[in-house]
Amino acid sequence: MGLDVPMERTDDLLKKIGAIPLSEINTTQIPVLGTVKAGYNYLAQENIIDYIAIQINGTDKENYYALNIVGDSMTPLFDDGDIVIVHKQDYFEDGDNCIVLINGEEATVKKVYKGSNGIELKAVNPYYPPRIFTIEEIKTLPVQVIGVVEKSIRSFKKK
């Protein structure tokens, strides 16, 4: 049972609340590169599976990509099925939500903290223990930050 509101009236209401029509937002198509585990022990997949139109404020639009979240280690920040928009970079600030590649195969999203002896990958969900990698492990495994999450998209309707 829906409300039949005349289109003119709907447009007027949207203008009053400051809504910006999608047609007026400057968007960029960025690739969705598969999935990233919000957990551990998940093989990284870097295949373009889709494209998504998103508003990017940076000037280096070619360095953005999207990933689908799988798992619950970052719940409630990121839920299974969310899409994260990532800026490709290897530097980060303590507490940034980063995409981390471990051993060239396992990709995960975690809060990352620098320490004098290495880095700590920390989940938001307290069920998952933090993972600490020494400077030696960072070099030998290797452990690489490959991006920092800038935005997330959550769908409230299931398909």
CSV table of N, CA and C in Angstrom, one decimal:
chain,number,residue,atom,x,y,z
A,1,MET,N,0.9,-1.2,0.0
A,1,MET,CA,0.0,0.0,0.0
A,1,MET,C,0.9,1.2,0.0
A,2,GLY,N,0.9,2.0,-1.1
A,2,GLY,CA,1.8,3.1,-1.2
A,2,GLY,C,1.0,4.4,-1.2
A,3,LEU,N,1.7,5.5,-1.0
A,3,LEU,CA,1.1,6.8,-1.0
A,3,LEU,C,1.2,7.3,-2.4
A,4,ASP,N,0.2,7.8,-3.0
A,4,ASP,CA,0.3,8.5,-4.3
A,4,ASP,C,0.4,10.0,-4.1
A,5,VAL,N,1.7,10.4,-4.2
A,5,VAL,CA,2.0,11.8,-4.0
A,5,VAL,C,2.3,12.3,-5.4
A,6,PRO,N,1.7,13.4,-5.8
A,6,PRO,CA,2.0,13.9,-7.2
A,6,PRO,C,3.5,14.3,-7.2
A,7,MET,N,4.1,14.1,-8.4
A,7,MET,CA,5.5,14.3,-8.6
A,7,MET,C,6.0,15.7,-8.3
A,8,GLU,N,5.2,16.7,-8.7
A,8,GLU,CA,5.6,18.1,-8.4
A,8,GLU,C,5.7,18.3,-6.9
A,9,ARG,N,4.8,17.7,-6.2
A,9,ARG,CA,4.8,17.9,-4.7
A,9,ARG,C,6.1,17.2,-4.1
A,10,THR,N,6.4,16.0,-4.6
A,10,THR,CA,7.5,15.3,-4.1
A,10,THR,C,8.8,16.0,-4.4
A,11,ASP,N,8.9,16.6,-5.6
A,11,ASP,CA,10.1,17.4,-6.0
A,11,ASP,C,10.2,18.6,-5.1
A,12,ASP,N,9.1,19.3,-4.8
A,12,ASP,CA,9.2,20.4,-3.9
A,12,ASP,C,9.6,20.0,-2.5
A,13,LEU,N,9.1,18.9,-2.0
A,13,LEU,CA,9.5,18.4,-0.7
A,13,LEU,C,11.0,18.1,-0.7
A,14,LEU,N,11.5,17.5,-1.7
A,14,LEU,CA,12.9,17.1,-1.7
A,14,LEU,C,13.8,18.4,-1.8
A,15,LYS,N,13.4,19.4,-2.5
A,15,LYS,CA,14.1,20.7,-2.5
A,15,LYS,C,14.2,21.3,-1.2
A,16,LYS,N,13.1,21.3,-0.5
A,16,LYS,CA,13.0,21.9,0.9
A,16,LYS,C,14.0,21.3,1.9
A,17,ILE,N,14.2,19.9,1.7
A,17,ILE,CA,15.1,19.3,2.7
A,17,ILE,C,16.5,19.3,2.2
A,18,GLY,N,16.8,19.9,1.0
A,18,GLY,CA,18.1,20.0,0.5
A,18,GLY,C,18.6,18.8,-0.3
A,19,ALA,N,17.7,17.9,-0.7
A,19,ALA,CA,18.2,16.7,-1.5
A,19,ALA,C,18.7,17.1,-2.8
A,20,ILE,N,19.8,16.5,-3.2
A,20,ILE,CA,20.4,16.8,-4.5
A,20,ILE,C,20.0,15.7,-5.5
A,21,PRO,N,19.4,16.0,-6.6
A,21,PRO,CA,19.0,15.0,-7.6
A,21,PRO,C,20.2,14.2,-8.1
A,22,LEU,N,20.1,12.9,-8.2
A,22,LEU,CA,21.3,12.1,-8.7
A,22,LEU,C,21.9,12.6,-10.0
A,23,SER,N,21.0,13.1,-10.8
A,23,SER,CA,21.5,13.6,-12.1
A,23,SER,C,22.4,14.8,-12.0
A,24,GLU,N,22.4,15.5,-10.9
A,24,GLU,CA,23.3,16.6,-10.7
A,24,GLU,C,24.6,16.3,-9.9
A,25,ILE,N,24.8,15.1,-9.5
A,25,ILE,CA,26.0,14.7,-8.8
A,25,ILE,C,27.0,14.2,-9.8
A,26,ASN,N,28.2,14.7,-9.7
A,26,ASN,CA,29.3,14.3,-10.6
A,26,ASN,C,29.9,13.0,-10.1
A,27,THR,N,29.7,11.9,-10.8
A,27,THR,CA,30.1,10.6,-10.4
A,27,THR,C,31.2,10.0,-11.3
A,28,THR,N,31.9,9.1,-10.8
A,28,THR,CA,33.0,8.4,-11.5
A,28,THR,C,32.7,6.9,-11.4
A,29,GLN,N,32.9,6.2,-12.5
A,29,GLN,CA,32.7,4.7,-12.5
A,29,GLN,C,34.0,4.1,-12.0
A,30,ILE,N,33.9,3.4,-10.9
A,30,ILE,CA,35.1,2.7,-10.4
A,30,ILE,C,34.8,1.2,-10.4
A,31,PRO,N,35.9,0.3,-10.5
A,31,PRO,CA,35.7,-1.1,-10.6
A,31,PRO,C,35.4,-1.7,-9.2
A,32,VAL,N,34.5,-2.7,-9.2
A,32,VAL,CA,34.3,-3.6,-8.0
A,32,VAL,C,35.2,-4.8,-8.2
A,33,LEU,N,36.2,-4.9,-7.4
A,33,LEU,CA,37.3,-5.9,-7.6
A,33,LEU,C,37.0,-7.2,-6.9
A,34,GLY,N,35.8,-7.6,-6.6
A,34,GLY,CA,35.6,-8.9,-5.9
A,34,GLY,C,35.3,-8.7,-4.5
A,35,THR,N,35.8,-9.6,-3.6
A,35,THR,CA,35.5,-9.6,-2.2
A,35,THR,C,36.7,-9.4,-1.4
A,36,VAL,N,36.5,-8.9,-0.1
A,36,VAL,CA,37.5,-8.9,0.9
A,36,VAL,C,36.9,-9.4,2.2
A,37,LYS,N,37.6,-10.2,2.9
A,37,LYS,CA,37.1,-10.9,4.0
A,37,LYS,C,37.1,-10.0,5.2
A,38,ALA,N,36.0,-9.8,5.9
A,38,ALA,CA,36.0,-9.2,7.2
A,38,ALA,C,36.1,-10.3,8.2
A,39,GLY,N,37.3,-10.8,8.2
A,39,GLY,CA,37.7,-12.0,9.0
A,39,GLY,C,39.1,-12.4,8.5
A,40,TYR,N,39.5,-13.6,8.7
A,40,TYR,CA,40.8,-14.0,8.3
A,40,TYR,C,40.7,-15.2,7.4
A,41,ASN,N,41.9,-15.6,6.9
A,41,ASN,CA,42.0,-16.8,6.1
A,41,ASN,C,41.1,-16.9,4.9
A,42,TYR,N,41.1,-15.8,4.0
A,42,TYR,CA,40.3,-15.8,2.9
A,42,TYR,C,41.1,-15.3,1.7
A,43,LEU,N,41.0,-16.0,0.6
A,43,LEU,CA,41.8,-15.8,-0.6
A,43,LEU,C,41.4,-14.5,-1.2
A,44,ALA,N,42.4,-13.6,-1.5
A,44,ALA,CA,42.1,-12.3,-2.2
A,44,ALA,C,41.7,-12.6,-3.6
A,45,GLN,N,40.7,-11.9,-4.1
A,45,GLN,CA,40.3,-12.0,-5.5
A,45,GLN,C,40.3,-10.6,-6.1
A,46,GLU,N,41.1,-10.5,-7.1
A,46,GLU,CA,41.1,-9.2,-7.8
A,46,GLU,C,40.6,-9.2,-9.2
A,47,ASN,N,39.4,-9.7,-9.4
A,47,ASN,CA,38.8,-9.7,-10.7
A,47,ASN,C,37.7,-8.6,-10.7
A,48,ILE,N,37.6,-7.9,-11.8
A,48,ILE,CA,36.6,-6.9,-11.9
A,48,ILE,C,35.3,-7.6,-12.1
A,49,ILE,N,34.4,-7.5,-11.2
A,49,ILE,CA,33.1,-8.1,-11.3
A,49,ILE,C,31.9,-7.2,-11.6
A,50,ASP,N,32.2,-5.9,-11.5
A,50,ASP,CA,31.2,-4.9,-11.8
A,50,ASP,C,31.8,-3.5,-11.7
A,51,TYR,N,31.0,-2.5,-12.0
A,51,TYR,CA,31.4,-1.1,-11.8
A,51,TYR,C,30.4,-0.4,-11.0
A,52,ILE,N,30.8,0.6,-10.3
A,52,ILE,CA,29.9,1.3,-9.4
A,52,ILE,C,30.1,2.8,-9.6
A,53,ALA,N,29.1,3.6,-9.7
A,53,ALA,CA,29.2,5.1,-9.9
A,53,ALA,C,29.2,5.7,-8.5
A,54,ILE,N,30.2,6.5,-8.2
A,54,ILE,CA,30.4,7.0,-6.9
A,54,ILE,C,31.0,8.4,-7.0
A,55,GLN,N,30.6,9.3,-6.1
A,55,GLN,CA,31.2,10.6,-6.1
A,55,GLN,C,32.6,10.6,-5.4
A,56,ILE,N,33.6,11.0,-6.2
A,56,ILE,CA,35.0,10.9,-5.7
A,56,ILE,C,35.5,12.4,-5.6
A,57,ASN,N,36.0,12.7,-4.4
A,57,ASN,CA,36.5,14.1,-4.2
A,57,ASN,C,37.9,14.3,-4.6
A,58,GLY,N,38.7,13.2,-4.6
A,58,GLY,CA,40.1,13.3,-5.0
A,58,GLY,C,40.4,13.5,-6.4
A,59,THR,N,41.6,13.9,-6.8
A,59,THR,CA,42.0,14.2,-8.2
A,59,THR,C,42.5,12.9,-8.8
A,60,ASP,N,42.8,11.9,-8.0
A,60,ASP,CA,43.4,10.7,-8.6
A,60,ASP,C,42.4,9.5,-8.7
A,61,LYS,N,41.3,9.8,-9.4
A,61,LYS,CA,40.2,8.9,-9.5
A,61,LYS,C,40.5,7.5,-9.9
A,62,GLU,N,41.6,7.3,-10.6
A,62,GLU,CA,42.1,6.0,-11.1
A,62,GLU,C,42.6,5.1,-10.0
A,63,ASN,N,42.8,5.7,-8.8
A,63,ASN,CA,43.3,5.0,-7.6
A,63,ASN,C,42.2,4.6,-6.7
A,64,TYR,N,41.0,4.5,-7.1
A,64,TYR,CA,39.9,4.1,-6.3
A,64,TYR,C,39.3,2.8,-6.8
A,65,TYR,N,38.9,1.9,-5.9
A,65,TYR,CA,38.2,0.7,-6.3
A,65,TYR,C,37.2,0.3,-5.2
A,66,ALA,N,36.4,-0.6,-5.5
A,66,ALA,CA,35.4,-1.1,-4.5
A,66,ALA,C,35.5,-2.5,-4.3
A,67,LEU,N,35.2,-3.0,-3.0
A,67,LEU,CA,35.2,-4.4,-2.7
A,67,LEU,C,33.9,-4.7,-1.9
A,68,ASN,N,33.5,-6.0,-2.1
A,68,ASN,CA,32.3,-6.5,-1.4
A,68,ASN,C,32.8,-7.1,-0.1
A,69,ILE,N,32.2,-6.8,1.1
A,69,ILE,CA,32.6,-7.3,2.4
A,69,ILE,C,31.9,-8.7,2.5
A,70,VAL,N,32.8,-9.6,3.0
A,70,VAL,CA,32.3,-11.0,3.3
A,70,VAL,C,32.7,-11.2,4.8
A,71,GLY,N,31.8,-11.6,5.6
A,71,GLY,CA,32.2,-11.9,7.0
A,71,GLY,C,31.7,-10.9,8.0
A,72,ASP,N,31.9,-11.1,9.3
A,72,ASP,CA,31.4,-10.3,10.3
A,72,ASP,C,32.4,-9.7,11.3
A,73,SER,N,33.7,-9.8,11.0
A,73,SER,CA,34.7,-9.3,12.0
A,73,SER,C,34.7,-7.8,12.2
A,74,MET,N,34.1,-7.1,11.2
A,74,MET,CA,34.1,-5.6,11.3
A,74,MET,C,32.7,-5.1,11.6
A,75,THR,N,31.8,-6.0,12.0
A,75,THR,CA,30.4,-5.6,12.4
A,75,THR,C,30.5,-4.9,13.7
A,76,PRO,N,29.8,-3.8,13.9
A,76,PRO,CA,28.8,-3.2,13.1
A,76,PRO,C,29.2,-2.2,12.1
A,77,LEU,N,30.5,-1.9,12.0
A,77,LEU,CA,31.1,-0.9,11.1
A,77,LEU,C,30.8,-1.3,9.7
A,78,PHE,N,31.2,-2.5,9.3
A,78,PHE,CA,30.9,-3.0,8.0
A,78,PHE,C,30.3,-4.4,8.2
A,79,ASP,N,29.2,-4.6,7.5
A,79,ASP,CA,28.5,-5.9,7.6
A,79,ASP,C,28.7,-6.7,6.3
A,80,ASP,N,28.5,-8.0,6.4
A,80,ASP,CA,28.5,-8.9,5.3
A,80,ASP,C,27.6,-8.3,4.2
A,81,GLY,N,28.1,-8.2,3.0
A,81,GLY,CA,27.3,-7.6,1.9
A,81,GLY,C,27.5,-6.2,1.7
A,82,ASP,N,28.1,-5.4,2.6
A,82,ASP,CA,28.4,-4.0,2.3
A,82,ASP,C,29.5,-3.9,1.2
A,83,ILE,N,29.5,-2.7,0.6
A,83,ILE,CA,30.5,-2.4,-0.4
A,83,ILE,C,31.4,-1.3,0.2
A,84,VAL,N,32.7,-1.5,0.2
A,84,VAL,CA,33.6,-0.4,0.7
A,84,VAL,C,34.3,0.2,-0.5
A,85,ILE,N,34.5,1.5,-0.5
A,85,ILE,CA,35.2,2.3,-1.5
A,85,ILE,C,36.6,2.6,-0.9
A,86,VAL,N,37.6,2.1,-1.6
A,86,VAL,CA,39.0,2.1,-1.2
A,86,VAL,C,39.8,3.0,-2.0
A,87,HIS,N,40.7,3.7,-1.3
A,87,HIS,CA,41.8,4.5,-2.1
A,87,HIS,C,43.0,3.6,-2.0
A,88,LYS,N,43.6,3.4,-3.2
A,88,LYS,CA,44.8,2.5,-3.3
A,88,LYS,C,46.0,3.3,-2.8
A,89,GLN,N,46.5,2.8,-1.6
A,89,GLN,CA,47.7,3.4,-1.0
A,89,GLN,C,48.3,2.5,0.0
A,90,ASP,N,49.6,2.7,0.3
A,90,ASP,CA,50.3,1.8,1.2
A,90,ASP,C,50.6,2.5,2.6
A,91,TYR,N,50.2,3.8,2.7
A,91,TYR,CA,50.4,4.5,3.9
A,91,TYR,C,49.1,4.7,4.6
A,92,PHE,N,49.1,4.8,5.9
A,92,PHE,CA,47.9,4.9,6.7
A,92,PHE,C,48.1,5.6,8.0
A,93,GLU,N,47.1,6.1,8.7
A,93,GLU,CA,47.1,6.6,10.0
A,93,GLU,C,46.6,5.6,11.0
A,94,ASP,N,47.2,5.6,12.2
A,94,ASP,CA,46.7,4.6,13.2
A,94,ASP,C,45.2,4.6,13.3
A,95,GLY,N,44.6,3.5,13.3
A,95,GLY,CA,43.1,3.3,13.4
A,95,GLY,C,42.4,3.4,12.1
A,96,ASP,N,43.1,3.6,11.0
A,96,ASP,CA,42.4,3.6,9.7
A,96,ASP,C,41.9,2.2,9.4
A,97,ASN,N,40.8,2.1,8.7
A,97,ASN,CA,40.3,0.9,8.2
A,97,ASN,C,41.0,0.6,6.9
A,98,CYS,N,41.8,-0.4,6.9
A,98,CYS,CA,42.7,-0.7,5.8
A,98,CYS,C,42.4,-2.1,5.1
A,99,ILE,N,42.7,-2.2,3.8
A,99,ILE,CA,42.7,-3.4,3.2
A,99,ILE,C,44.2,-3.9,3.3
A,100,VAL,N,44.3,-5.1,3.8
A,100,VAL,CA,45.6,-5.6,4.1
A,100,VAL,C,45.8,-7.0,3.3
A,101,LEU,N,46.9,-7.1,2.6
A,101,LEU,CA,47.2,-8.3,1.9
A,101,LEU,C,48.2,-9.1,2.6
A,102,ILE,N,47.9,-10.3,3.0
A,102,ILE,CA,48.8,-11.1,3.8
A,102,ILE,C,49.3,-12.3,2.9
A,103,ASN,N,50.6,-12.5,2.8
A,103,ASN,CA,51.2,-13.6,2.1
A,103,ASN,C,50.8,-13.6,0.6
A,104,GLY,N,50.4,-12.4,0.1
A,104,GLY,CA,50.1,-12.3,-1.3
A,104,GLY,C,48.8,-12.9,-1.7
A,105,GLU,N,48.1,-13.5,-0.8
A,105,GLU,CA,46.8,-14.2,-1.1
A,105,GLU,C,45.7,-13.9,-0.3
A,106,GLU,N,45.9,-13.6,1.0
A,106,GLU,CA,44.8,-13.4,1.9
A,106,GLU,C,44.5,-11.9,2.1
A,107,ALA,N,43.4,-11.4,1.7
A,107,ALA,CA,43.0,-10.0,1.9
A,107,ALA,C,42.0,-9.9,3.0
A,108,THR,N,42.2,-8.9,3.8
A,108,THR,CA,41.3,-8.7,4.9
A,108,THR,C,41.1,-7.2,5.1
A,109,VAL,N,40.0,-6.8,5.7
A,109,VAL,CA,39.8,-5.4,6.1
A,109,VAL,C,39.8,-5.3,7.6
A,110,LYS,N,40.7,-4.4,8.2
A,110,LYS,CA,40.8,-4.3,9.6
A,110,LYS,C,41.3,-2.9,10.0
A,111,LYS,N,41.1,-2.5,11.2
A,111,LYS,CA,41.7,-1.3,11.8
A,111,LYS,C,43.2,-1.6,12.0
A,112,VAL,N,44.0,-0.8,11.5
A,112,VAL,CA,45.5,-1.1,11.5
A,112,VAL,C,46.2,0.0,12.4
A,113,TYR,N,47.1,-0.5,13.3
A,113,TYR,CA,47.9,0.3,14.2
A,113,TYR,C,49.3,0.0,14.0
A,114,LYS,N,50.1,1.1,14.0
A,114,LYS,CA,51.6,0.9,13.9
A,114,LYS,C,52.2,0.8,15.3
A,115,GLY,N,53.2,0.0,15.4
A,115,GLY,CA,53.9,-0.1,16.7
A,115,GLY,C,55.4,-0.2,16.4
A,116,SER,N,56.2,-0.1,17.5
A,116,SER,CA,57.6,-0.1,17.3
A,116,SER,C,58.2,-1.4,16.8
A,117,ASN,N,57.4,-2.5,17.1
A,117,ASN,CA,57.8,-3.8,16.7
A,117,ASN,C,57.0,-4.4,15.5
A,118,GLY,N,56.1,-3.6,14.9
A,118,GLY,CA,55.3,-4.2,13.8
A,118,GLY,C,54.0,-3.5,13.7
A,119,ILE,N,53.0,-4.2,13.2
A,119,ILE,CA,51.6,-3.7,13.1
A,119,ILE,C,50.6,-4.6,13.7
A,120,GLU,N,49.5,-4.0,14.1
A,120,GLU,CA,48.4,-4.8,14.7
A,120,GLU,C,47.2,-4.6,13.8
A,121,LEU,N,46.5,-5.7,13.4
A,121,LEU,CA,45.3,-5.7,12.7
A,121,LEU,C,44.2,-6.0,13.7
A,122,LYS,N,43.2,-5.1,13.8
A,122,LYS,CA,42.2,-5.2,14.9
A,122,LYS,C,40.8,-5.2,14.3
A,123,ALA,N,40.0,-6.2,14.7
A,123,ALA,CA,38.6,-6.3,14.2
A,123,ALA,C,37.8,-5.4,15.1
A,124,VAL,N,36.6,-5.0,14.7
A,124,VAL,CA,35.7,-4.2,15.5
A,124,VAL,C,34.9,-5.2,16.3
A,125,ASN,N,34.5,-6.3,15.8
A,125,ASN,CA,33.7,-7.4,16.5
A,125,ASN,C,34.7,-8.0,17.5
A,126,PRO,N,34.4,-7.9,18.8
A,126,PRO,CA,35.3,-8.4,19.9
A,126,PRO,C,35.5,-9.9,19.9
A,127,TYR,N,34.7,-10.7,19.1
A,127,TYR,CA,34.8,-12.1,19.0
A,127,TYR,C,36.1,-12.5,18.3
A,128,TYR,N,36.6,-11.6,17.4
A,128,TYR,CA,37.9,-11.8,16.7
A,128,TYR,C,39.1,-11.2,17.4
A,129,PRO,N,40.1,-12.0,17.7
A,129,PRO,CA,41.3,-11.5,18.4
A,129,PRO,C,42.1,-10.7,17.4
A,130,PRO,N,42.9,-9.7,17.9
A,130,PRO,CA,43.8,-9.0,17.0
A,130,PRO,C,44.9,-9.9,16.5
A,131,ARG,N,45.4,-9.5,15.4
A,131,ARG,CA,46.6,-10.2,14.8
A,131,ARG,C,47.7,-9.2,14.8
A,132,ILE,N,48.9,-9.6,15.3
A,132,ILE,CA,50.0,-8.8,15.4
A,132,ILE,C,51.1,-9.4,14.5
A,133,PHE,N,51.7,-8.6,13.7
A,133,PHE,CA,52.8,-9.0,12.8
A,133,PHE,C,54.1,-8.2,13.1
A,134,THR,N,55.2,-8.9,13.3
A,134,THR,CA,56.4,-8.3,13.6
A,134,THR,C,57.0,-7.6,12.3
A,135,ILE,N,58.0,-6.8,12.5
A,135,ILE,CA,58.7,-6.2,11.3
A,135,ILE,C,59.2,-7.3,10.4
A,136,GLU,N,59.8,-8.3,11.0
A,136,GLU,CA,60.3,-9.4,10.2
A,136,GLU,C,59.2,-10.1,9.4
A,137,GLU,N,58.1,-10.4,10.1
A,137,GLU,CA,56.9,-11.0,9.4
A,137,GLU,C,56.4,-10.1,8.3
A,138,ILE,N,56.3,-8.8,8.5
A,138,ILE,CA,55.9,-7.9,7.5
A,138,ILE,C,56.7,-8.0,6.2
A,139,LYS,N,58.0,-8.2,6.4
A,139,LYS,CA,58.9,-8.3,5.3
A,139,LYS,C,58.9,-9.7,4.6
A,140,THR,N,58.8,-10.8,5.4
A,140,THR,CA,59.0,-12.1,4.9
A,140,THR,C,57.7,-12.7,4.4
A,141,LEU,N,56.5,-12.4,5.0
A,141,LEU,CA,55.3,-13.1,4.6
A,141,LEU,C,54.9,-12.6,3.1
A,142,PRO,N,54.8,-11.5,2.7
A,142,PRO,CA,54.8,-10.2,3.4
A,142,PRO,C,53.4,-9.8,3.8
A,143,VAL,N,53.3,-8.7,4.6
A,143,VAL,CA,52.1,-8.1,5.0
A,143,VAL,C,52.1,-6.7,4.4
A,144,GLN,N,51.1,-6.4,3.6
A,144,GLN,CA,51.1,-5.1,2.9
A,144,GLN,C,49.7,-4.4,3.0
A,145,VAL,N,49.7,-3.2,3.4
A,145,VAL,CA,48.5,-2.3,3.3
A,145,VAL,C,48.4,-1.9,1.9
A,146,ILE,N,47.3,-2.2,1.3
A,146,ILE,CA,47.1,-1.9,-0.2
A,146,ILE,C,46.0,-0.9,-0.4
A,147,GLY,N,45.4,-0.4,0.7
A,147,GLY,CA,44.3,0.6,0.5
A,147,GLY,C,43.7,1.0,1.8
A,148,VAL,N,43.1,2.2,1.8
A,148,VAL,CA,42.4,2.7,3.0
A,148,VAL,C,40.9,2.9,2.6
A,149,VAL,N,40.0,2.4,3.4
A,149,VAL,CA,38.6,2.5,3.1
A,149,VAL,C,38.2,4.0,3.4
A,150,GLU,N,37.5,4.6,2.4
A,150,GLU,CA,37.1,6.0,2.5
A,150,GLU,C,35.6,6.1,2.7
A,151,LYS,N,34.8,5.1,2.1
A,151,LYS,CA,33.3,5.2,2.2
A,151,LYS,C,32.8,3.7,2.3
A,152,SER,N,31.6,3.6,2.7
A,152,SER,CA,30.9,2.3,2.6
A,152,SER,C,29.5,2.5,2.1
A,153,ILE,N,29.0,1.5,1.5
A,153,ILE,CA,27.6,1.5,1.0
A,153,ILE,C,26.9,0.3,1.6
A,154,ARG,N,25.8,0.5,2.2
A,154,ARG,CA,25.0,-0.6,2.7
A,154,ARG,C,23.6,-0.7,2.1
A,155,SER,N,23.3,-1.8,1.6
A,155,SER,CA,21.9,-2.0,1.0
A,155,SER,C,21.0,-2.6,2.1
A,156,PHE,N,19.9,-1.9,2.3
A,156,PHE,CA,18.9,-2.4,3.3
A,156,PHE,C,17.9,-3.3,2.7
A,157,LYS,N,17.8,-3.4,1.4
A,157,LYS,CA,16.9,-4.3,0.7
A,157,LYS,C,17.7,-5.5,0.2
A,158,LYS,N,17.2,-6.7,0.6
A,158,LYS,CA,17.9,-7.9,0.1
A,158,LYS,C,17.4,-8.3,-1.2
A,159,LYS,N,18.2,-8.8,-2.1
A,159,LYS,CA,17.8,-9.1,-3.5
A,159,LYS,C,17.3,-10.5,-3.5
